[in-house]
Coordinates of C-alpha atoms in Angstrom, one line a residue:
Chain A
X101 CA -41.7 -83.3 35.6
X102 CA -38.3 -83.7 37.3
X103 CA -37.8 -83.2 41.1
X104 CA -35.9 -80.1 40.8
X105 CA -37.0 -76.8 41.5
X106 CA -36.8 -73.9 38.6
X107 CA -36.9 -70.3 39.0
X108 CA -38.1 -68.4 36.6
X109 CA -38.2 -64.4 36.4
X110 CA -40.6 -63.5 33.8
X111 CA -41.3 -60.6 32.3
X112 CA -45.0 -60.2 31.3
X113 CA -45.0 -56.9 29.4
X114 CA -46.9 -53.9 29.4
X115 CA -50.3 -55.9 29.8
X116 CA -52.1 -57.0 27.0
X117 CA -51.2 -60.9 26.4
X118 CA -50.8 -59.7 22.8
X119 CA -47.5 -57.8 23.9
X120 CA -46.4 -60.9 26.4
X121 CA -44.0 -63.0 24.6
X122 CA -44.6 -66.7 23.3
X123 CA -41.3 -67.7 26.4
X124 CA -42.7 -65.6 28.8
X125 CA -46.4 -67.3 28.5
X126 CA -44.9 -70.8 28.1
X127 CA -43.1 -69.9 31.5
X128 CA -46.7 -69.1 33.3
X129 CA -47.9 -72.1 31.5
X130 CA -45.7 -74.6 33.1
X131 CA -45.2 -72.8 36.2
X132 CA -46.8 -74.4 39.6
X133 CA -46.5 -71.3 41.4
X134 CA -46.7 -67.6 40.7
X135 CA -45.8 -64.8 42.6
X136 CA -46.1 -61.2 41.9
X137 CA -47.8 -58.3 43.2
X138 CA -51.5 -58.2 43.4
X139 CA -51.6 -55.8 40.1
X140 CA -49.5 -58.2 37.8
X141 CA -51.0 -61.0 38.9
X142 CA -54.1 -59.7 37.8
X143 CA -53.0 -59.1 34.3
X144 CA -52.6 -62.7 33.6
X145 CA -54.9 -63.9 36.0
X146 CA -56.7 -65.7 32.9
X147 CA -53.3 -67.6 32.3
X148 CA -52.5 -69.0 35.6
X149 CA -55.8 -70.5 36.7
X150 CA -55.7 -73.3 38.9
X151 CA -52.2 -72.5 40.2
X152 CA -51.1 -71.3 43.6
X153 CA -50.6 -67.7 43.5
X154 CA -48.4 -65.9 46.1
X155 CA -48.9 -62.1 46.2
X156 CA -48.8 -59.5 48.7
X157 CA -48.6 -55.6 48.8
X158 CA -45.9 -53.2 47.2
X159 CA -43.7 -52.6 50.1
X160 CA -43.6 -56.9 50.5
X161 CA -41.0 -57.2 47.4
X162 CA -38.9 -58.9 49.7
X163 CA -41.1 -61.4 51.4
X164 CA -42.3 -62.1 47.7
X165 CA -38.6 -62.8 46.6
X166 CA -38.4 -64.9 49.4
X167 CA -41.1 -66.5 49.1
X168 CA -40.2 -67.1 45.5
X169 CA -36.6 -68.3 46.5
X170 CA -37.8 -70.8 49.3
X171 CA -40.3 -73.0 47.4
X172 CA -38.0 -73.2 44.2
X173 CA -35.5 -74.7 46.7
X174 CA -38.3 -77.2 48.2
X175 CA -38.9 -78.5 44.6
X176 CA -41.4 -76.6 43.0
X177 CA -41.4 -74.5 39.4
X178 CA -42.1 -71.2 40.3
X179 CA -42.9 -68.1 38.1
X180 CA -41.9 -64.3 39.3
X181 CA -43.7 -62.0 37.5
X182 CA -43.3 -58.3 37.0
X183 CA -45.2 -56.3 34.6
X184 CA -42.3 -54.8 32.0
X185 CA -39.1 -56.4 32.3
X186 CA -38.6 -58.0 35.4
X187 CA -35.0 -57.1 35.0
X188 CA -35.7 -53.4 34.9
X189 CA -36.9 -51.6 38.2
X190 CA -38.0 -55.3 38.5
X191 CA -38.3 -58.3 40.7
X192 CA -34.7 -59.4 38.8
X193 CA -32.6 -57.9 40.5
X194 CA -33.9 -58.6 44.5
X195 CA -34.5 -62.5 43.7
X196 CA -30.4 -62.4 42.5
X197 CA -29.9 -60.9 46.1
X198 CA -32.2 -63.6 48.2
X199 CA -30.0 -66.2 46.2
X200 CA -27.0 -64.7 47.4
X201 CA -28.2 -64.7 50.6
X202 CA -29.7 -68.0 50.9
X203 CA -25.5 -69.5 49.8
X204 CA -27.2 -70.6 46.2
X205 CA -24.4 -71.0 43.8
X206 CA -24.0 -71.8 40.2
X207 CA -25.3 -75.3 39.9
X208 CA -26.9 -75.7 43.0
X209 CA -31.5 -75.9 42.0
X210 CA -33.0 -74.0 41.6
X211 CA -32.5 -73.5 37.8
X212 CA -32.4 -70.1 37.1
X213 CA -33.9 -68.4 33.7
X214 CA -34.9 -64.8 33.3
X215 CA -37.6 -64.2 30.6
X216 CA -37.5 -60.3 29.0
X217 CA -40.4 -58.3 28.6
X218 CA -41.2 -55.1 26.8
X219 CA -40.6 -52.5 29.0
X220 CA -43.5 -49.5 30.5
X221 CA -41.0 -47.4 28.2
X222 CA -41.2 -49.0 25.2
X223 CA -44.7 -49.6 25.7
X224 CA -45.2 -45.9 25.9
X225 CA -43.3 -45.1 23.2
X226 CA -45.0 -47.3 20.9
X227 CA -48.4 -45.5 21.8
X228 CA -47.1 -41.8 20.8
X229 CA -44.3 -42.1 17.8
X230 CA -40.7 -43.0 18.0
X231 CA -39.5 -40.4 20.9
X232 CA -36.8 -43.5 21.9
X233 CA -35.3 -42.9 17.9
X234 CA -31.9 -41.9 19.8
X235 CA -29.6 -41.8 22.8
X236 CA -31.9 -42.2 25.6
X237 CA -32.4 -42.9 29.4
X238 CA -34.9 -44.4 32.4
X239 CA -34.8 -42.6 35.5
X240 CA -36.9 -43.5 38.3
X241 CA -38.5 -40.7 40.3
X242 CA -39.2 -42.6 43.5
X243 CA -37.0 -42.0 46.2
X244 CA -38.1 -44.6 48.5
X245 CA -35.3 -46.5 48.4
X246 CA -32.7 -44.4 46.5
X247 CA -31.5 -40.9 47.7
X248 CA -33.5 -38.4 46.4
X249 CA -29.7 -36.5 45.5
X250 CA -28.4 -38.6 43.4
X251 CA -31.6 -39.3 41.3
X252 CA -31.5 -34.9 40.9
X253 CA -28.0 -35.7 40.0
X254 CA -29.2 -38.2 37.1
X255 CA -31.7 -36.1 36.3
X256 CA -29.2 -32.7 35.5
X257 CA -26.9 -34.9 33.7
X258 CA -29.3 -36.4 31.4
X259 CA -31.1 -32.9 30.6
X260 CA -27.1 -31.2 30.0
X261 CA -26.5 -34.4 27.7
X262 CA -29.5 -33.9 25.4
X263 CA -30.7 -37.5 26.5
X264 CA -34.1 -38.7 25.7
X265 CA -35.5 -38.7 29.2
X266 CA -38.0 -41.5 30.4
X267 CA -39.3 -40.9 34.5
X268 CA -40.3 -44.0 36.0
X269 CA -42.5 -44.1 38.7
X270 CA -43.0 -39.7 38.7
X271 CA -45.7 -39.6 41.4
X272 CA -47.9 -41.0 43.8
X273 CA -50.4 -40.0 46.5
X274 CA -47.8 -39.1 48.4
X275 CA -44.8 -38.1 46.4
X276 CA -46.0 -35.3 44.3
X277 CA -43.0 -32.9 44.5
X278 CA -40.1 -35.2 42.9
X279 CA -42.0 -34.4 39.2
X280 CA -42.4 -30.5 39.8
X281 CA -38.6 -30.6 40.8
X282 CA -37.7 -33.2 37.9
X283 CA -39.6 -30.4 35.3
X284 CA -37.3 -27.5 37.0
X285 CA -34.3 -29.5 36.9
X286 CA -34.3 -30.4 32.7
X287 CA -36.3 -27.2 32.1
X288 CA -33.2 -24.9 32.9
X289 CA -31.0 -27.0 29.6
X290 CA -34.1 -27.7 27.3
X291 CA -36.3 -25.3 26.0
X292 CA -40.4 -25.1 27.0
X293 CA -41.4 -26.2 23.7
X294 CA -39.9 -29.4 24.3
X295 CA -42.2 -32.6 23.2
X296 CA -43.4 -34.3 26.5
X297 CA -45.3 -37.3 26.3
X298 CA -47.6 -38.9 29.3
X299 CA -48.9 -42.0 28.9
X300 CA -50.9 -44.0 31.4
X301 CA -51.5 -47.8 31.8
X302 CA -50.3 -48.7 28.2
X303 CA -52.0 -51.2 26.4
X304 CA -54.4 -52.3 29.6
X305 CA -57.8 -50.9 30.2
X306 CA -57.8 -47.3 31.3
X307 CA -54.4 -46.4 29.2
X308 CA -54.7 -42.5 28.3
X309 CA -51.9 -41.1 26.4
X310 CA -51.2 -36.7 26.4
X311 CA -49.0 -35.1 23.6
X312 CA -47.7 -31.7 25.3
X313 CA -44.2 -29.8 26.5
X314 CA -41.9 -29.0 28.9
X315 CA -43.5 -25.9 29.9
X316 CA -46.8 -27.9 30.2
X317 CA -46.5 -30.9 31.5
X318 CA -47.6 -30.3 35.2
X319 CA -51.0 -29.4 34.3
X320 CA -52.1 -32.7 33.4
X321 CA -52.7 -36.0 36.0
X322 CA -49.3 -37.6 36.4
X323 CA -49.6 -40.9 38.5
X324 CA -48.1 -43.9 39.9
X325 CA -48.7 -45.7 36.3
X326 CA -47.8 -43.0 34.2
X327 CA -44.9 -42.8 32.4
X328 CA -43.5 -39.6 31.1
X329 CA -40.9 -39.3 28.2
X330 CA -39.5 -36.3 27.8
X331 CA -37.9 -35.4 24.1
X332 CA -34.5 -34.3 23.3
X333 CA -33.8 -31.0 21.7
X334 CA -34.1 -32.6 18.4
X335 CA -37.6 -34.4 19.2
X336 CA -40.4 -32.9 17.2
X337 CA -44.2 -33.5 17.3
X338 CA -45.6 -34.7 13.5
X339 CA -49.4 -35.0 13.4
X340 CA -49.9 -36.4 16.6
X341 CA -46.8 -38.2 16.8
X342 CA -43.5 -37.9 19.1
X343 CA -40.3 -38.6 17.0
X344 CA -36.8 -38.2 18.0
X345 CA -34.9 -38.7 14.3
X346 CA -31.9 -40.9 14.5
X347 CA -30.3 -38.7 12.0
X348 CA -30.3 -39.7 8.5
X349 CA -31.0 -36.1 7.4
X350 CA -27.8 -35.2 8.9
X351 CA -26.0 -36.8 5.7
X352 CA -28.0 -38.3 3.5
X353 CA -30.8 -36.4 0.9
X354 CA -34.4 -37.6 0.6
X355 CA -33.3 -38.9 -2.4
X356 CA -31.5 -41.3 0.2
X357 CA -27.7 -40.1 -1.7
X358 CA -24.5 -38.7 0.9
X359 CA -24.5 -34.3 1.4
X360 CA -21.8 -32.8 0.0
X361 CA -18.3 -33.5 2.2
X362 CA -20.3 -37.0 3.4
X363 CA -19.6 -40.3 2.7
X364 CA -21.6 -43.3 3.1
X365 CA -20.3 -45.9 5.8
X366 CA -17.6 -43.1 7.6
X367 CA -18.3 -40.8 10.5
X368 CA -20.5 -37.6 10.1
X369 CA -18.6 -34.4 8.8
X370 CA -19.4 -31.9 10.9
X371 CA -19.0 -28.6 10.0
X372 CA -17.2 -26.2 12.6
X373 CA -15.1 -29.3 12.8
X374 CA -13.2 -29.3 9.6
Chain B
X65 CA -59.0 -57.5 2.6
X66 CA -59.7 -53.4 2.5
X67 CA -59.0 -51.4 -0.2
X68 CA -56.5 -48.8 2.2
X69 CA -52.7 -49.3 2.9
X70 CA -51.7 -50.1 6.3
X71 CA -47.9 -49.6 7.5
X72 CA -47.1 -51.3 10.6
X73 CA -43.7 -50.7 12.0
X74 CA -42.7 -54.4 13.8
X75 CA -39.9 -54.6 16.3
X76 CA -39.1 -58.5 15.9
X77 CA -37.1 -58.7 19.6
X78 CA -33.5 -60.2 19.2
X79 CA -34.3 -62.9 17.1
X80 CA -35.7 -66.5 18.3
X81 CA -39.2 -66.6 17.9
X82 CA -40.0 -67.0 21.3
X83 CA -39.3 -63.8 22.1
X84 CA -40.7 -62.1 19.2
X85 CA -44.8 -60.8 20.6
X86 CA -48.1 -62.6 18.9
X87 CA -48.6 -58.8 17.9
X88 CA -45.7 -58.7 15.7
X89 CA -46.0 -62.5 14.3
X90 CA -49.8 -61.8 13.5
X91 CA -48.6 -58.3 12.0
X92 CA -46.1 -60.2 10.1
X93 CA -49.0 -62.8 9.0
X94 CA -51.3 -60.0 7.9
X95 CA -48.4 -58.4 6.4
X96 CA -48.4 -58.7 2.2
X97 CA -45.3 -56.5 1.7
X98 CA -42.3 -57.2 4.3
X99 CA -39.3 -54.0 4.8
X100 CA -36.2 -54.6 6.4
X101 CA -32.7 -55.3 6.4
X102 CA -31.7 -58.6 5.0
X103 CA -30.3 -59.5 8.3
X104 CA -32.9 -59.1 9.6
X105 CA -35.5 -60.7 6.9
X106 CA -33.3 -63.6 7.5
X107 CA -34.2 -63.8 11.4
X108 CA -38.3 -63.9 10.1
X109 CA -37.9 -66.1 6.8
X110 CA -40.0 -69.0 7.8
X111 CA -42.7 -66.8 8.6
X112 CA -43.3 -64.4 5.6
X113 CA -43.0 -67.2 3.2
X114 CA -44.5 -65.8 0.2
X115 CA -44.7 -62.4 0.7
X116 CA -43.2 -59.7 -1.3
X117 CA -39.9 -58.6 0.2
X118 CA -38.1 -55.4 0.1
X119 CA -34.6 -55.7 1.4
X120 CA -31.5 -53.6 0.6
X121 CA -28.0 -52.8 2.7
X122 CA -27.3 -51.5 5.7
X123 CA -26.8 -48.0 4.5
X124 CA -29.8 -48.0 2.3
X125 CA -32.4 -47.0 5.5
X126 CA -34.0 -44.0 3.6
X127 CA -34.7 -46.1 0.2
X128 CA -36.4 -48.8 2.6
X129 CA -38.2 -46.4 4.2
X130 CA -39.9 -44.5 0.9
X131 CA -40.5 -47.8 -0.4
X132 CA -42.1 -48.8 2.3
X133 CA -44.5 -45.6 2.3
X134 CA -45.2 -45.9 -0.8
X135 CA -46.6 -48.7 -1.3
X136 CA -48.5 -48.3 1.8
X137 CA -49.9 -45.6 0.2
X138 CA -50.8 -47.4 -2.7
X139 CA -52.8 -49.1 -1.0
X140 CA -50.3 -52.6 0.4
X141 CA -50.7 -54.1 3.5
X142 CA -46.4 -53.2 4.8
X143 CA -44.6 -54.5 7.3
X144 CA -41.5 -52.7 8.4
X145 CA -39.1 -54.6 10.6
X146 CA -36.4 -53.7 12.8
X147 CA -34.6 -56.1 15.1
X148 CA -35.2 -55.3 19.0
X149 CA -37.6 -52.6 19.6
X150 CA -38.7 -50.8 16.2
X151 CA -38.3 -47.2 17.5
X152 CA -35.0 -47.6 19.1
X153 CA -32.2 -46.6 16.9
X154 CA -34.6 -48.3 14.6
X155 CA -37.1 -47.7 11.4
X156 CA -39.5 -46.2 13.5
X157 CA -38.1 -42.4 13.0
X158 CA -37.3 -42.1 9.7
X159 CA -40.5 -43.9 8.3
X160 CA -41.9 -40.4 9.7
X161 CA -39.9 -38.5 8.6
X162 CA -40.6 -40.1 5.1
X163 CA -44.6 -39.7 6.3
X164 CA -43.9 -35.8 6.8
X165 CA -41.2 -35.4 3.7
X166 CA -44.6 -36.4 1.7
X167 CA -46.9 -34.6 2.7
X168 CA -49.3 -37.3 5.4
X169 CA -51.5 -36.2 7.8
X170 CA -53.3 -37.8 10.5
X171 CA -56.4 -39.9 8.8
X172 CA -55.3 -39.9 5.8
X173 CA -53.9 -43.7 4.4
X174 CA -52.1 -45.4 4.9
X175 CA -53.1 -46.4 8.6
X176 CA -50.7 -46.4 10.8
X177 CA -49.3 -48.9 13.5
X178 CA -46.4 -49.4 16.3
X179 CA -46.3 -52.6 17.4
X180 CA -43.1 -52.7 20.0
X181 CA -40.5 -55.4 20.6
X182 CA -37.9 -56.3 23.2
X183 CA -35.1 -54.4 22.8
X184 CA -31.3 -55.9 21.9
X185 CA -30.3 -53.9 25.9
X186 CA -33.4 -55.7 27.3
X187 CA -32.3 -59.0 25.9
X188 CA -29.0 -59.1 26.4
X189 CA -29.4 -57.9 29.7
X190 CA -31.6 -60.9 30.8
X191 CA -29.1 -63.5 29.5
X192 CA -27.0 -62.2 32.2
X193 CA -28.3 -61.6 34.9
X194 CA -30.3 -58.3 36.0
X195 CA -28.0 -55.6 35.0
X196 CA -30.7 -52.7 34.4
X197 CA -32.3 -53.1 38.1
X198 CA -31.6 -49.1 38.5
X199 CA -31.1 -46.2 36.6
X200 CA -29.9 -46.7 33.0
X201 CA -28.9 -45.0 30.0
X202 CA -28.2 -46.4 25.9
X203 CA -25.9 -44.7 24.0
X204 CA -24.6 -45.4 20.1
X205 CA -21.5 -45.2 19.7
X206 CA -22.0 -45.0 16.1
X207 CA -21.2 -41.3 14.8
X208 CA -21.9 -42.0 11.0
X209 CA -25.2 -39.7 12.1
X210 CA -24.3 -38.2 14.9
X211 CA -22.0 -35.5 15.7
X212 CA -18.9 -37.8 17.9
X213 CA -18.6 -34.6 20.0
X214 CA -22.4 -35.5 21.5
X215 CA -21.6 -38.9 21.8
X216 CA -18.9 -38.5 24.3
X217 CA -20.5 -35.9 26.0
X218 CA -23.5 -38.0 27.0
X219 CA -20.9 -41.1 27.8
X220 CA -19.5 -38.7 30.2
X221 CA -22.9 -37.6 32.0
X222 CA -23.8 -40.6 32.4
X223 CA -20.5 -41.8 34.0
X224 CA -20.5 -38.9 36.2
X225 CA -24.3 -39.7 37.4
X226 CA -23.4 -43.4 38.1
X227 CA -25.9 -44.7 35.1
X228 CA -25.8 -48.0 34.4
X229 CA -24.8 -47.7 30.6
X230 CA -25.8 -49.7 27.6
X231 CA -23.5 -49.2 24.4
X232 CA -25.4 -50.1 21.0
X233 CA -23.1 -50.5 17.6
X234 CA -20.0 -50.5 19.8
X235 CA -17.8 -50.7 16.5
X236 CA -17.4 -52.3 13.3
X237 CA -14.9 -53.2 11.0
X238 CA -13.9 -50.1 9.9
X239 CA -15.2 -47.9 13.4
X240 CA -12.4 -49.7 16.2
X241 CA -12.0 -46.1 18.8
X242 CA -14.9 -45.3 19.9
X243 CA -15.2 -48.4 22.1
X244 CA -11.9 -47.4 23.5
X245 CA -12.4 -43.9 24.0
X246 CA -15.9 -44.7 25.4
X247 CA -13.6 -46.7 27.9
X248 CA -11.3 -44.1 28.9
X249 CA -13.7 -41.9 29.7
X250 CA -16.2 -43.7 31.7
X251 CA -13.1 -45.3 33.8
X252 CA -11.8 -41.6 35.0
X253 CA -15.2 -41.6 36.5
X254 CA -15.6 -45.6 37.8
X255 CA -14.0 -48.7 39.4
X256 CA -11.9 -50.9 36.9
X257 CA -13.7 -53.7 38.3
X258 CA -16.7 -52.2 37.5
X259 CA -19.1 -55.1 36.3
X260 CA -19.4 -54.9 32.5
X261 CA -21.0 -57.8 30.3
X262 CA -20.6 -58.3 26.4
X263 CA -23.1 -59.8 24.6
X264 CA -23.2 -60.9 21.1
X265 CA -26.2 -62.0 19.0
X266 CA -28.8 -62.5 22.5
X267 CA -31.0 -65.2 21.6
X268 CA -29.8 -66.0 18.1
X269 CA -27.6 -69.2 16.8
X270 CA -24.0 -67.3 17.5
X271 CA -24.4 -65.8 20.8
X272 CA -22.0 -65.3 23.1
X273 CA -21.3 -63.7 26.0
X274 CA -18.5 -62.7 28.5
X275 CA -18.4 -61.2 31.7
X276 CA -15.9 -59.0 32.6
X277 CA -14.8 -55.3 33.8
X278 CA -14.2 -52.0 33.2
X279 CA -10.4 -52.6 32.9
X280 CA -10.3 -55.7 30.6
X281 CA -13.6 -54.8 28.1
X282 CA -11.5 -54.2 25.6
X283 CA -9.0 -57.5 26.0
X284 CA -12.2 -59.5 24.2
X285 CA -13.9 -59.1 20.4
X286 CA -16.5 -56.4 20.5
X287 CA -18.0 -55.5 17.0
X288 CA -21.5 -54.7 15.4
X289 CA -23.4 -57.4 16.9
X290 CA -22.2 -57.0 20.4
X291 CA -24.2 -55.1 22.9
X292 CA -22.1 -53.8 25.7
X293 CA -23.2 -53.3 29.3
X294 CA -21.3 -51.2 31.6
X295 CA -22.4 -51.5 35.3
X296 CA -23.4 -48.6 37.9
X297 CA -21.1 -48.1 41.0
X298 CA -23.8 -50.3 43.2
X299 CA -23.3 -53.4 40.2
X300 CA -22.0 -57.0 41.5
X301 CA -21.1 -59.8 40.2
X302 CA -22.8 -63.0 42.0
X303 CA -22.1 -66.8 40.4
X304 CA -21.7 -65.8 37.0
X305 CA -24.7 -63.3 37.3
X306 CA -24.4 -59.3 37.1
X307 CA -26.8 -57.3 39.2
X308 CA -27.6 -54.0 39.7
X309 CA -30.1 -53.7 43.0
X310 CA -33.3 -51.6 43.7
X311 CA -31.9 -50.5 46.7
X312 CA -34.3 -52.7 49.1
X313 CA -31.1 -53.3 51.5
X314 CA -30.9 -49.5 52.1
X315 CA -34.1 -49.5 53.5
X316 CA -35.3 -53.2 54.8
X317 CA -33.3 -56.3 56.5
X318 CA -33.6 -59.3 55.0
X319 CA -36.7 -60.0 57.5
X320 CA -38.9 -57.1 55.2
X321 CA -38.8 -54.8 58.3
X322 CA -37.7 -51.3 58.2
X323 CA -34.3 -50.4 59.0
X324 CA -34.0 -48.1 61.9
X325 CA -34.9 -44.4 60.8
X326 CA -36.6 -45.2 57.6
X327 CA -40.2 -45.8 57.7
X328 CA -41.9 -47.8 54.5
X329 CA -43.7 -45.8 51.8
X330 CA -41.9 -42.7 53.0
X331 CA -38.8 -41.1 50.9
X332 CA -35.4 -43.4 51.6
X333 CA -33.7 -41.4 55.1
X334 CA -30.0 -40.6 54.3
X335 CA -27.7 -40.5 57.1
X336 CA -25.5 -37.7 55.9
X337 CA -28.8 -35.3 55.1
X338 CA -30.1 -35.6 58.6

């Protein structure tokens, strides 16, 4: 073991060690200390056994990152975990900004490494079809610490733009308004029928998955761990299945030979443009 | 060994096995018929060693895919692979589409199976830094399916909204404008030194990647392997690193405490509103 300190920022995936990748469970493996919130740490509480743990509540992130920050300074290897990508509504981002703080610069210890995860979103996905099969986007509902106009903003221009929409973080006990607004907001470009899919706690204990639309969507439980995906107006549903096509059918026959006016390797022909 | 087809579509992650899930290794193990592009049959060869292998060219997606259901449905155990995450702009979709084009329906064989993967954003995101800390979006920039019309319309939405934007199949050989046009029009809407990072290959023998901005994207090589990642207006550049934050600093010093006017676990107070 040398005497410098590593950071790493690990992403542990949706849950299930099956889904956490062979880096990110060398990373808890080697680690001396993790830190996370008390939910993560739970998810790989069978993985980490014997080490110090350093967890504390949701509204603690910084503290954590601090935390995280000071004893990979002092010397030790330390883990940060987030469930998903830590580099997506993650730990990632605030440990960068306790560096910054702290006058860390490139070259100073601790080593830095960020491990990727698969993310809630593609962990939903996975669950219901293919609804990520084109353009798409992540928009977090929770306005805690991001004005609650400019997420209505992302929101408007996601629905005008026919972009697969995936809403992080749509409710809690307390905000229950943001996903009534967010259903209003697409609702007005994308027609009722529109596939919506809710899925809750992916691949951990309690996950629960719901297939229904736009028009439907708010009479079902939507939580703090749900994620909801919202289809584009060319998502359909197949047999229990959410699939947003990339496209192919656009030029190309079953038969897997170019439309009439296409060719193979050159930009779609589109009708009312030539 | 049962006597009933299973298809089991595999995102592999960018590449290096250590970022590829034990789900999708033991699905590859398990696997007696492997699908996918030779590029990226190439990225798995040492593990499907003696397997049957169905590879064809990069414009051959819907001869994969029927070959794929069809000899799930003749009872093989298949594999499909996609690089990254399987249903992002990958197999996923149009192996349904195939299922649906021939007639499947829920229970009937071959059983079916989503096993997700990191995606190329997600990985090349974490080889920088944390770019995706907020609010992002992916967009193609291929139109050999897609209408270009819709692509830049979404590039422009999510400009507008202040997305953090990731650009997959930024060009090729033969597609060199719509990385420039993408340019033009997300710059009438952003800094120049807007943060943007290019990465090549994420975690495979030739990557590379470079760090640069809005203005000088398109002085460096960009082609099909690179993944490009435009920052939000909030995205810094700190030692090399590029972040885009939470948005804890709206909201807490760098003691944890509340700011003054914003209480924790209540919606973020913005000046101008009150």
């Amino acid at each position: 073991m040398s005497d410098t300190g590593t950071l790493t920022i690990v992403g542990i995936g949706p849950g299930a060690h099956e889904h956490t990748t062979p880096a990110a469970l060398e990373a808890l493996r080697v680690a001396e200390v993790i830190v996370g919130y008390t939910t993560y740490i739970r998810l790989v509480q069978d993985l980490i056994a014997g080490k110090e743990i350093i967890r504390t509540g949701m509204t603690e992130e910084i503290g954590r990152a601090r935390a995280a920050v000071e004893r990979a300074r002092a010397g030790a290897k330390v883990a940060v975990i987030s469930s998903g990508d830590a580099g997506v509504y993650g730990m990632g981002g605030l440990v960068f900004q306790v560096l910054q703080e702290s006058g860390w610069r490139r070259g100073d210890a601790p080593e830095l490494r960020l491990i990727p995860g698969i993310t809630a979103l593609n962990a939903c996905a996975s669950l219901v079809g293919a609804p990520l099969g084109h353009d798409f986007c992540a928009i977090s509902l929770s306005d805690l610490l991001t004005p609650w106009a400019l997420i209505e903003r992302r929101i408007e221009a996601a629905a005008v733009s026919d972009f697969v929409i995936g809403l992080y973080n749509p409710a809690s006990g307390r905000r229950t308004r943001q996903i009534v607004r967010a259903q209003e907001l697409i609702r007005a470009h994308r027609a009722g029928s529109t596939p919506v899919a809710l899925v809750k706690s992916a691949y951990r204990r309690r996950e629960h998955r719901v297939l229904t639309d736009l028009d439907h969507l708010l009479e079902y439980e939507i939580g703090m761990l749900t994620t909801v995906i919202v289809g584009s107006s060319q998502t359909f549903v197949f047999e229990g299945h959410m699939i947003t096509p990339r496209g192919y059918t656009n030029k190309y026959t079953w038969e897997g030979s170019a439309l009439p006016g296409q060719v193979p390797g050159r930009s779609l022909v589109v009708a009312e443009d030539s």
